[in-house]
Coordinates of C-alpha atoms in Angstrom, one line a residue:
Chain S
M934 CA -25.4 26.9 47.4
S935 CA -24.4 30.6 47.0
G936 CA -23.1 30.3 50.6
F937 CA -20.7 27.6 49.9
F938 CA -19.0 29.8 47.0
A939 CA -19.5 33.1 48.6
D940 CA -15.8 33.6 49.2
I941 CA -14.5 32.7 45.9
M942 CA -12.7 35.5 44.3
W943 CA -14.2 35.0 40.8
S944 CA -11.9 37.4 39.3
D945 CA -8.9 35.2 40.3
I946 CA -10.4 32.2 38.8
G947 CA -11.0 34.1 35.6
L948 CA -7.5 35.0 35.3
A949 CA -6.3 31.5 36.4
T950 CA -8.5 30.1 33.7
L951 CA -7.1 32.4 31.2
D952 CA -3.5 31.4 32.2
T953 CA -4.3 27.8 31.8
L954 CA -5.9 28.4 28.3
V955 CA -2.9 30.2 27.2
M956 CA -0.3 27.8 28.7
V957 CA -2.3 24.8 26.9
S958 CA -2.4 26.4 23.6
V959 CA 0.9 28.2 23.4
S960 CA 2.6 24.8 24.6
L961 CA 0.3 22.7 22.2
V962 CA 1.5 24.7 19.1
L963 CA 5.1 24.5 20.2
T964 CA 4.5 20.7 21.0
V965 CA 3.1 20.0 17.5
L966 CA 5.8 22.0 15.7
I967 CA 8.8 20.1 17.4
G968 CA 6.9 16.7 18.0
L969 CA 5.5 16.3 14.4
P970 CA 9.1 16.5 12.7
L971 CA 10.4 14.2 15.7
G972 CA 7.7 11.8 15.0
L973 CA 8.2 11.9 11.3
A974 CA 12.1 11.5 11.8
L975 CA 11.4 8.4 13.9
F976 CA 9.1 7.0 11.3
L977 CA 11.1 7.5 8.3
T978 CA 14.5 6.4 9.9
G979 CA 13.0 3.5 11.0
P980 CA 13.7 -0.2 9.3
G981 CA 12.4 -0.5 5.8
Q982 CA 11.3 3.1 5.6
A983 CA 12.0 5.7 2.9
W984 CA 14.9 7.3 4.9
E985 CA 16.0 4.4 6.7
R986 CA 19.2 5.4 9.1
R987 CA 19.6 2.8 11.7
W988 CA 21.8 4.8 14.1
L989 CA 20.0 7.9 13.9
N990 CA 16.8 6.1 14.7
V991 CA 18.4 4.3 17.6
A992 CA 19.6 7.7 18.8
L993 CA 16.3 9.7 18.5
S994 CA 14.2 6.8 19.9
A995 CA 16.8 6.7 22.9
A996 CA 16.3 10.5 23.4
V997 CA 12.6 10.4 23.3
N998 CA 12.5 7.5 25.7
V999 CA 14.7 9.3 28.4
M1000 CA 12.3 12.5 28.0
R1001 CA 9.4 10.2 28.6
S1002 CA 10.9 8.2 31.5
L1003 CA 11.0 11.3 33.6
P1004 CA 7.8 11.8 35.4
F1005 CA 6.6 15.5 34.6
I1006 CA 7.1 16.7 38.2
I1007 CA 10.5 15.8 38.1
L1008 CA 11.1 17.3 34.6
L1009 CA 9.7 20.6 35.9
I1010 CA 12.3 20.7 38.4
V1011 CA 15.2 19.4 36.4
L1012 CA 14.6 22.2 33.6
I1013 CA 14.4 25.1 35.9
P1014 CA 18.1 26.1 34.9
V1015 CA 17.3 25.5 31.5
T1016 CA 14.0 27.6 31.5
L1017 CA 16.1 30.4 33.3
A1018 CA 18.5 30.4 30.5
L1019 CA 15.9 30.3 27.6
V1020 CA 13.1 32.7 29.1
G1021 CA 14.8 34.6 32.0
T1022 CA 12.5 33.3 34.4
S1023 CA 11.2 29.7 35.7
L1024 CA 8.1 31.4 37.3
G1025 CA 4.5 32.2 35.7
V1026 CA 3.0 31.2 32.3
A1027 CA 6.2 32.1 30.4
G1028 CA 8.5 29.7 32.8
A1029 CA 5.8 26.9 32.3
I1030 CA 6.0 26.7 28.6
V1031 CA 9.5 25.2 28.3
P1032 CA 8.9 22.2 30.6
L1033 CA 5.5 21.7 29.3
V1034 CA 6.7 21.6 25.7
A1035 CA 9.7 19.2 26.8
G1036 CA 7.3 17.0 28.4
A1037 CA 4.7 17.0 25.7
A1038 CA 6.7 17.0 22.5
P1039 CA 8.5 13.6 23.0
F1040 CA 4.9 12.1 23.8
F1041 CA 3.2 13.7 20.7
A1042 CA 6.2 12.4 18.7
R1043 CA 5.5 8.9 19.7
L1044 CA 1.8 9.3 19.1
A1045 CA 2.5 10.9 15.7
E1046 CA 4.9 8.1 14.8
A1047 CA 2.3 5.7 15.6
A1048 CA -0.3 7.5 13.5
L1049 CA 2.0 7.4 10.6
R1050 CA 2.8 3.5 10.8
E1051 CA -1.2 3.1 10.2
V1052 CA -0.7 4.4 6.9
D1053 CA -0.9 1.4 4.6
R1054 CA 2.4 0.1 3.6
G1055 CA 1.2 -0.6 -0.2
T1056 CA 0.0 3.1 -0.5
I1057 CA 3.6 4.2 0.5
E1058 CA 4.9 1.8 -2.1
A1059 CA 2.8 2.8 -4.7
V1060 CA 3.7 6.4 -4.0
Q1061 CA 7.3 5.7 -4.3
A1062 CA 6.7 3.7 -7.5
L1063 CA 5.1 6.9 -9.1
G1064 CA 8.7 8.6 -8.7
A1065 CA 8.1 10.6 -5.5
T1066 CA 11.0 12.2 -3.6
T1067 CA 10.9 11.6 0.3
R1068 CA 9.7 15.1 0.5
D1069 CA 6.4 14.4 -1.9
L1070 CA 6.0 11.2 -0.1
V1071 CA 5.8 13.0 3.4
L1072 CA 3.6 16.0 2.1
R1073 CA 1.6 14.4 -0.6
A1074 CA 0.8 11.1 1.0
L1075 CA 1.9 10.3 4.7
L1076 CA 0.8 13.5 6.1
P1077 CA -2.6 13.6 4.5
E1078 CA -3.1 9.8 5.0
A1079 CA -2.3 10.2 8.5
L1080 CA -4.3 13.4 9.4
P1081 CA -7.1 12.0 11.1
G1082 CA -4.5 10.0 13.4
L1083 CA -2.5 13.1 14.0
V1084 CA -5.6 15.2 15.0
A1085 CA -6.4 12.4 17.7
A1086 CA -3.0 12.4 18.8
T1087 CA -3.1 16.3 19.1
T1088 CA -6.1 16.0 21.1
V1089 CA -4.7 13.3 23.5
T1090 CA -2.0 15.8 23.9
A1091 CA -3.9 18.8 24.5
I1092 CA -5.5 16.9 27.5
T1093 CA -2.2 15.7 28.7
L1094 CA -1.2 19.4 28.7
V1095 CA -4.2 20.3 30.9
S1096 CA -3.0 18.1 33.4
Y1097 CA 0.7 19.2 33.3
T1098 CA -0.3 22.8 33.6
A1099 CA -2.1 22.0 36.7
M1100 CA 1.2 20.1 37.9
A1101 CA 3.2 23.1 36.7
G1102 CA 0.9 25.2 39.2
V1103 CA 3.0 23.3 42.1
V1104 CA 6.3 25.2 40.9
G1105 CA 4.5 28.5 40.6
A1106 CA 3.4 28.6 37.0
G1107 CA -0.1 30.0 37.6
G1108 CA -3.4 28.8 36.3
L1109 CA -6.0 26.7 37.7
G1110 CA -3.6 24.1 39.1
D1111 CA -1.8 26.9 40.9
L1112 CA -5.2 28.0 42.3
A1113 CA -6.2 24.6 43.7
V1114 CA -2.9 24.0 45.2
R1115 CA -2.8 27.4 47.0
Y1116 CA -6.2 28.0 47.9
G1117 CA -7.8 24.7 47.7
Y1118 CA -5.1 22.5 49.3
Q1119 CA -2.9 24.9 51.4
R1120 CA -5.7 27.2 52.6
F1121 CA -8.5 24.6 52.8
Q1122 CA -10.7 26.3 50.8
T1123 CA -12.6 23.4 49.3
D1124 CA -15.0 25.7 47.3
V1125 CA -12.0 26.8 45.3
M1126 CA -10.9 23.1 44.6
V1127 CA -14.3 22.4 43.7
V1128 CA -14.5 25.1 41.0
T1129 CA -11.0 24.4 39.6
V1130 CA -11.7 20.7 39.3
A1131 CA -15.2 21.4 37.6
L1132 CA -13.3 24.0 35.1
M1133 CA -10.6 21.5 34.3
I1134 CA -13.2 18.8 33.6
V1135 CA -15.2 21.0 31.3
L1136 CA -12.1 22.0 29.6
V1137 CA -11.0 18.4 28.8
Q1138 CA -14.5 17.3 27.8
I1139 CA -14.7 20.4 25.4
L1140 CA -11.2 19.4 23.9
Q1141 CA -12.1 15.8 23.3
M1142 CA -15.4 16.7 21.8
L1143 CA -13.6 19.1 19.4
G1144 CA -11.0 16.6 18.4
D1145 CA -13.6 13.8 18.0
R1146 CA -15.5 15.9 15.5
L1147 CA -12.4 17.0 13.6
V1148 CA -11.3 13.4 13.4
R1149 CA -14.8 12.3 12.1
R1150 CA -15.0 15.0 9.4
L1151 CA -11.5 14.1 8.2
S1152 CA -11.7 10.4 8.1
R1153 CA -12.4 8.9 4.7
R1154 CA -12.0 5.2 5.2
Chain Q
M1447 CA 13.5 -4.0 -23.6
I1448 CA 13.6 -5.3 -20.1
R1449 CA 16.5 -7.9 -19.5
L1450 CA 17.1 -9.7 -16.2
E1451 CA 20.5 -11.1 -16.2
G1452 CA 21.5 -13.6 -13.4
V1453 CA 19.4 -12.1 -10.9
H1454 CA 19.8 -13.4 -7.4
K1455 CA 18.0 -11.7 -4.3
R1456 CA 18.5 -12.9 -0.9
F1457 CA 16.7 -11.2 2.3
P1458 CA 18.4 -10.8 5.3
G1459 CA 17.3 -13.2 7.7
A1460 CA 15.4 -15.5 5.3
G1461 CA 16.3 -19.0 4.8
G1462 CA 16.7 -19.5 1.0
A1463 CA 17.3 -17.1 -1.9
A1464 CA 13.9 -15.2 -3.0
L1465 CA 15.3 -15.3 -6.6
D1466 CA 18.2 -17.5 -7.5
G1467 CA 19.8 -16.8 -10.9
V1468 CA 16.7 -15.5 -13.0
N1469 CA 17.3 -14.7 -16.7
L1470 CA 14.4 -12.9 -18.7
A1471 CA 14.1 -10.8 -21.7
I1472 CA 10.9 -9.0 -22.3
A1473 CA 10.5 -7.4 -25.6
R1474 CA 8.7 -3.9 -26.2
G1475 CA 5.0 -4.1 -26.8
E1476 CA 4.3 -7.5 -25.4
V1477 CA 2.3 -8.7 -22.5
F1478 CA 4.7 -10.8 -20.6
G1479 CA 3.2 -13.0 -17.8
I1480 CA 5.1 -14.3 -14.7
I1481 CA 3.3 -17.1 -12.8
G1482 CA 3.9 -18.7 -9.6
R1483 CA 2.9 -19.5 -6.1
S1484 CA 3.0 -17.1 -3.2
G1485 CA 6.7 -17.0 -2.2
A1486 CA 8.0 -18.0 -5.4
G1487 CA 9.7 -14.6 -5.7
K1488 CA 7.6 -13.2 -8.5
S1489 CA 6.8 -9.8 -6.6
T1490 CA 10.4 -9.2 -5.9
L1491 CA 11.2 -9.7 -9.4
V1492 CA 8.5 -7.3 -10.6
R1493 CA 9.7 -4.7 -8.1
M1494 CA 13.4 -4.7 -9.5
I1495 CA 12.1 -3.5 -12.7
N1496 CA 11.3 0.0 -11.0
G1497 CA 14.0 -0.1 -8.4
L1498 CA 11.7 -0.8 -5.5
E1499 CA 13.9 -3.9 -4.7
R1500 CA 17.5 -4.3 -5.6
P1501 CA 19.1 -7.6 -6.6
S1502 CA 21.8 -9.2 -4.4
A1503 CA 23.5 -10.3 -7.7
G1504 CA 22.9 -10.0 -11.3
R1505 CA 21.5 -7.0 -13.5
V1506 CA 18.2 -5.7 -14.3
T1507 CA 18.2 -3.5 -17.3
L1508 CA 15.4 -1.3 -18.9
D1509 CA 16.6 -0.2 -22.5
G1510 CA 20.0 -1.2 -21.6
V1511 CA 20.1 1.0 -18.5
D1512 CA 20.9 -0.7 -15.1
V1513 CA 18.1 0.1 -12.7
A1514 CA 20.0 -0.6 -9.4
A1515 CA 23.0 1.6 -10.6
L1516 CA 20.9 4.6 -10.9
A1517 CA 21.3 7.8 -8.9
P1518 CA 18.0 8.7 -6.8
A1519 CA 17.0 11.5 -9.2
D1520 CA 17.3 9.3 -12.1
L1521 CA 15.6 6.4 -10.5
R1522 CA 12.7 8.7 -10.0
A1523 CA 12.7 9.6 -13.6
L1524 CA 12.7 5.9 -14.5
R1525 CA 9.5 5.3 -12.4
R1526 CA 7.6 7.8 -14.2
R1527 CA 8.2 5.8 -17.5
V1528 CA 7.4 2.6 -15.6
G1529 CA 3.7 2.5 -14.3
M1530 CA 2.9 0.0 -11.6
I1531 CA -0.6 -1.4 -10.4
F1532 CA -1.1 -3.5 -7.3
Q1533 CA -3.3 -6.1 -5.6
G1534 CA -4.0 -3.9 -2.8
F1535 CA -4.5 -0.8 -5.2
G1536 CA -2.2 1.7 -3.2
L1537 CA -4.6 4.6 -3.6
L1538 CA -4.7 7.2 -1.0
S1539 CA -7.5 6.9 1.1
S1540 CA -7.7 10.7 1.9
A1541 CA -7.8 11.7 -1.8
T1542 CA -10.6 11.5 -4.4
A1543 CA -10.4 9.4 -7.8
A1544 CA -9.3 12.5 -9.7
Q1545 CA -6.8 13.7 -7.2
N1546 CA -5.1 10.0 -6.8
I1547 CA -4.7 10.3 -10.5
A1548 CA -3.3 13.6 -10.3
L1549 CA -0.7 12.5 -7.8
P1550 CA 2.0 11.4 -10.4
L1551 CA 1.6 14.7 -12.3
R1552 CA 2.0 16.9 -9.2
I1553 CA 5.0 14.9 -8.2
A1554 CA 6.4 15.5 -12.0
G1555 CA 5.7 19.1 -11.5
T1556 CA 3.0 19.2 -14.2
P1557 CA 1.1 22.7 -14.4
A1558 CA -2.2 22.8 -12.7
R1559 CA -4.0 23.3 -16.0
E1560 CA -2.5 20.6 -17.8
V1561 CA -3.1 18.2 -14.8
A1562 CA -6.8 18.8 -14.8
A1563 CA -7.0 18.1 -18.5
R1564 CA -5.1 15.0 -18.4
V1565 CA -6.8 13.6 -15.1
A1566 CA -10.1 14.3 -17.3
E1567 CA -8.7 12.2 -20.2
L1568 CA -7.7 9.5 -18.1
L1569 CA -10.9 9.3 -16.2
G1570 CA -12.6 9.0 -19.5
M1571 CA -10.0 6.2 -20.6
V1572 CA -11.0 3.8 -17.7
G1573 CA -14.9 4.8 -17.6
L1574 CA -14.8 6.7 -14.3
T1575 CA -15.8 10.4 -15.5
D1576 CA -18.8 10.1 -13.1
H1577 CA -16.8 9.0 -10.3
A1578 CA -14.1 11.5 -10.3
D1579 CA -14.8 13.1 -7.0
K1580 CA -15.5 9.9 -5.0
Y1581 CA -13.2 8.6 -2.4
P1582 CA -11.7 5.1 -2.7
A1583 CA -13.8 4.0 0.1
Q1584 CA -16.8 4.9 -2.0
L1585 CA -15.6 2.8 -5.2
S1586 CA -15.9 -1.0 -5.9
G1587 CA -12.8 -3.0 -6.2
G1588 CA -12.7 -3.0 -9.9
Q1589 CA -13.3 0.9 -9.9
K1590 CA -10.6 1.2 -7.4
Q1591 CA -8.2 -0.8 -9.7
R1592 CA -9.3 1.6 -12.8
V1593 CA -8.2 4.4 -10.6
G1594 CA -4.9 2.5 -10.1
I1595 CA -4.5 2.0 -13.9
A1596 CA -5.3 5.6 -14.8
R1597 CA -2.8 6.8 -12.0
A1598 CA -0.1 4.5 -13.5
L1599 CA -0.5 5.7 -17.0
A1600 CA -1.0 9.5 -16.0
T1601 CA 2.8 10.2 -17.0
R1602 CA 2.7 8.4 -20.2
P1603 CA 4.7 5.4 -19.2
D1604 CA 5.9 2.9 -21.8
V1605 CA 5.9 0.1 -19.3
L1606 CA 3.2 -1.1 -17.0
L1607 CA 4.0 -3.5 -14.1
C1608 CA 1.0 -5.4 -12.7
D1609 CA 1.6 -6.9 -9.3
E1610 CA -1.4 -9.3 -8.8
A1611 CA -3.4 -6.6 -10.0
T1612 CA -6.8 -8.8 -10.3
S1613 CA -6.2 -11.2 -7.5
A1614 CA -8.3 -9.1 -5.1
L1615 CA -11.2 -9.0 -7.6
D1616 CA -14.1 -11.4 -8.6
P1617 CA -14.0 -13.2 -11.8
E1618 CA -16.2 -10.9 -13.9
T1619 CA -14.3 -7.7 -12.7
T1620 CA -11.1 -9.7 -13.3
R1621 CA -12.2 -10.1 -17.0
D1622 CA -13.0 -6.4 -17.3
V1623 CA -9.8 -5.3 -16.0
L1624 CA -7.7 -7.7 -17.9
A1625 CA -9.6 -6.5 -20.9
L1626 CA -8.6 -3.0 -20.1
I1627 CA -4.9 -4.1 -19.8
A1628 CA -5.0 -5.9 -23.2
A1629 CA -6.6 -2.8 -24.8
L1630 CA -4.0 -0.6 -23.2
N1631 CA -1.3 -3.0 -24.6
R1632 CA -2.9 -3.0 -28.1
D1633 CA -3.9 0.8 -28.5
L1634 CA -1.0 2.6 -26.7
G1635 CA 1.7 -0.1 -27.3
L1636 CA 2.4 -0.4 -23.8
T1637 CA 4.8 -2.9 -22.5
I1638 CA 3.0 -5.0 -19.9
V1639 CA 4.8 -7.2 -17.2
L1640 CA 2.0 -9.0 -15.3
I1641 CA 2.6 -11.3 -12.2
T1642 CA -0.2 -13.7 -11.2
H1643 CA -0.7 -17.0 -9.5
E1644 CA -3.7 -17.7 -11.9
M1645 CA -3.1 -19.6 -15.1
D1646 CA -6.5 -17.9 -16.4
V1647 CA -4.9 -14.7 -16.2
V1648 CA -2.1 -15.8 -18.2
R1649 CA -4.5 -17.4 -20.7
Q1650 CA -6.4 -14.2 -21.2
V1651 CA -3.8 -11.6 -21.9
C1652 CA -0.3 -12.7 -22.0
G1653 CA 1.5 -13.6 -25.3
R1654 CA 4.3 -15.1 -23.3
V1655 CA 4.7 -16.4 -20.0
A1656 CA 7.6 -17.5 -17.6
V1657 CA 6.9 -20.1 -14.7
L1658 CA 8.6 -19.1 -11.6
H1659 CA 9.0 -21.6 -8.9
A1660 CA 11.3 -21.4 -5.6
G1661 CA 13.1 -18.3 -7.4
K1662 CA 14.0 -19.8 -10.6
V1663 CA 12.3 -19.9 -13.8
V1664 CA 11.6 -23.2 -14.5
E1665 CA 9.9 -23.0 -18.0
S1666 CA 8.9 -20.0 -20.4
G1667 CA 7.8 -19.5 -23.7
A1668 CA 4.8 -18.4 -25.9
T1669 CA 1.7 -18.9 -23.6
V1670 CA 0.1 -21.2 -26.2
D1671 CA 3.1 -23.7 -25.8
V1672 CA 3.4 -23.5 -22.1
V1673 CA -0.4 -23.7 -21.5
L1674 CA -0.9 -26.8 -24.1
D1675 CA 2.4 -28.5 -23.7
P1676 CA 3.6 -27.9 -20.2
R1677 CA 6.9 -29.4 -19.7
H1678 CA 7.9 -28.7 -15.9
A1679 CA 5.7 -30.3 -13.0
E1680 CA 5.4 -27.1 -11.5
T1681 CA 3.6 -25.7 -14.7
R1682 CA 1.2 -28.8 -14.8
S1683 CA 0.5 -28.4 -11.2
L1684 CA -0.4 -24.7 -11.7
L1685 CA -2.6 -25.7 -14.7
A1686 CA -4.3 -28.6 -12.8
E1687 CA -5.3 -26.4 -9.9
E1688 CA -7.7 -24.5 -12.2
G1689 CA -10.0 -27.3 -11.4
G1690 CA -13.1 -27.3 -13.5
A1691 CA -16.1 -29.9 -13.0
P1692 CA -15.1 -33.0 -11.2
S1693 CA -14.7 -35.6 -14.1
Y1694 CA -15.8 -39.0 -14.3
R1695 CA -12.5 -40.3 -15.7
H1696 CA -11.9 -42.7 -13.1
S1697 CA -15.0 -44.5 -13.4
F1698 CA -14.5 -45.0 -17.1
A1699 CA -14.0 -48.5 -18.4
G1700 CA -11.7 -48.1 -21.3
E1701 CA -8.9 -46.6 -22.5
I1702 CA -8.1 -42.9 -21.7
V1703 CA -6.1 -40.6 -23.7
R1704 CA -5.3 -37.2 -23.2
F1705 CA -5.2 -35.0 -26.6
T1706 CA -4.3 -31.6 -27.6
A1707 CA -4.9 -30.1 -30.9
R1708 CA -4.3 -26.5 -32.0
G1709 CA -4.8 -24.4 -35.0
E1710 CA -7.5 -25.2 -37.6
A1711 CA -7.7 -28.9 -36.5
A1712 CA -9.0 -27.9 -33.1
A1713 CA -11.7 -25.5 -34.5
G1714 CA -13.1 -28.3 -36.8
P1715 CA -15.4 -31.2 -35.9
L1716 CA -12.3 -33.2 -35.4
I1717 CA -13.3 -36.0 -32.7
S1718 CA -16.9 -36.7 -34.6
R1719 CA -14.9 -37.3 -37.7
I1720 CA -12.3 -39.6 -36.1
A1721 CA -15.1 -41.6 -34.4
R1722 CA -17.1 -42.0 -37.7
E1723 CA -14.0 -42.8 -39.8
T1724 CA -12.6 -45.4 -37.5
G1725 CA -15.7 -46.8 -36.0
T1726 CA -14.6 -46.1 -32.7
E1727 CA -16.6 -44.9 -29.7
I1728 CA -15.2 -41.9 -28.3
A1729 CA -16.3 -40.3 -25.0
I1730 CA -15.2 -36.9 -24.0
L1731 CA -14.3 -37.0 -20.2
E1732 CA -12.7 -33.7 -19.6
G1733 CA -12.0 -31.0 -21.7
R1734 CA -11.1 -27.2 -22.5
V1735 CA -11.9 -25.6 -25.9
G1736 CA -11.3 -22.2 -27.1
H1737 CA -8.2 -20.1 -28.1
L1738 CA -5.1 -18.6 -26.8
G1739 CA -4.3 -15.4 -28.4
D1740 CA -5.2 -16.2 -32.2
T1741 CA -4.6 -19.7 -31.9
P1742 CA -7.6 -22.1 -31.5
Y1743 CA -7.0 -25.1 -29.3
A1744 CA -8.9 -28.1 -27.9
Q1745 CA -7.3 -29.9 -24.9
L1746 CA -9.5 -33.1 -24.1
T1747 CA -9.3 -36.2 -22.1
L1748 CA -10.9 -39.0 -24.2
G1749 CA -12.4 -42.2 -23.3
L1750 CA -11.9 -44.9 -26.1
S1751 CA -14.3 -48.1 -25.6
A1752 CA -15.6 -50.2 -28.3
G1753 CA -14.2 -50.2 -31.9
N1754 CA -11.0 -49.8 -33.5
I1755 CA -9.2 -48.2 -30.6
A1756 CA -5.6 -48.3 -32.3
A1757 CA -7.0 -46.7 -35.6
A1758 CA -8.5 -43.9 -33.5
R1759 CA -5.2 -43.4 -31.7
A1760 CA -3.4 -43.0 -34.8
A1761 CA -5.9 -40.6 -36.4
L1762 CA -5.7 -38.5 -33.1
A1763 CA -1.9 -38.7 -33.1
Q1764 CA -2.0 -37.3 -36.5
A1765 CA -4.3 -34.5 -35.8
G1766 CA -2.6 -33.5 -32.7
V1767 CA -0.5 -34.8 -29.7
I1768 CA -1.9 -37.4 -27.6
G1769 CA -0.5 -38.3 -24.2
A1770 CA -1.1 -40.8 -21.5

């Protein structure tokens, strides 16, 4: 066994893992910060909802669909000029954040919208009947009621981001995906491929477990 | 206090009108029932009183104020004066009983210390002091509705709207919740508008009732009059649906008379006296005896066989009302 892994640069693996963790966590935070308001807007402007705005709803929905219909690998390339303008580089961890968030935020917004739709219609109406403003409704009823669903959506998004970061490796983003492509694929270093894949599997398992645990703790139904 | 004037409601895409020219006046301090089948428009009607629905035409006024014409902030203020409880309770599943009851107070911006005191008082009022920290999923249906009632009363409204509030509850719990609603009317002077499809609910708490059928009020008046002397076929049909034990009137050989008495006559030994005085055999085939509000009543299907049937009919007609 030690022979098979003898040529691995473990410090490179460590750095790549750290890069992946940084990319996933930073882009996850930004994704939720952008995707949650977007999901709320999609929900609230929808037909029969508290802030019904037909055309805004149609426009938001179309915009989200456009972003969601691009395969992430294409989005990575299409967004290079935008990334350059925003962060000055399209390479490395910093360069990856923009496409990662652009790919994940619309995805998260749809999941958040679905979680909000799960909130009991009768509960929403009851809270409105109490004299709630839309703000009260969102902060005191919708978000607390949808919280388990939103946490589950965040878990799914985090895992999606792990795979996105690996793809971002192809265009020079760094991280485990980058390592797998450059060493594992292009230099035929199967040992590196095995290790990076194993690390990503562990990462996904841990994320899912943490998410499930949190959802269970938050559920009151 | 609450007036509906020529109220129409048509939902886009729906065939007929949900409400078709409804006029009603509900007085301060009364318990007013609106009964009808599902689809009769009663839910739509009650939702107009706190502006959850807007009439397509006509006006709904509360103390003379047109509800649909209010600016959003004024509508929210009105909603704090109008409590509402629901068939599905509408509680936050993520909040405890106490937190649910506190919600309207927080929305109204009540200081935290006052919220705690008021919530404790309300929990006591609905008998849930020991369940303050339970989540709705840990409570029974009756307890959930009590939380709903406490929440509806938190901002000290003067109107309580009950939208099929007991329809999800078993008969015994229904009685308890209705008794609580009646007590709130008596003790707090709360005006209560209650919608239901069950005549028994009307019988138990409503002083007056309107019968809604296909978006129209087909009959309204004091509960005692509507229940004992229904004029419209829909009312009769709603009353008939209450069922009761299967009767043996169909196998009875003799004259069958429907008889309704109210007041003191109904409370006394009326049938036995008439049987004795006219020398007639009187069988009671079906019947309901009790009181509606303060009025005792007896509503019976009688079978007259041997004896002086004509004299018995005359005596019955004198004591009450007879029908076919």
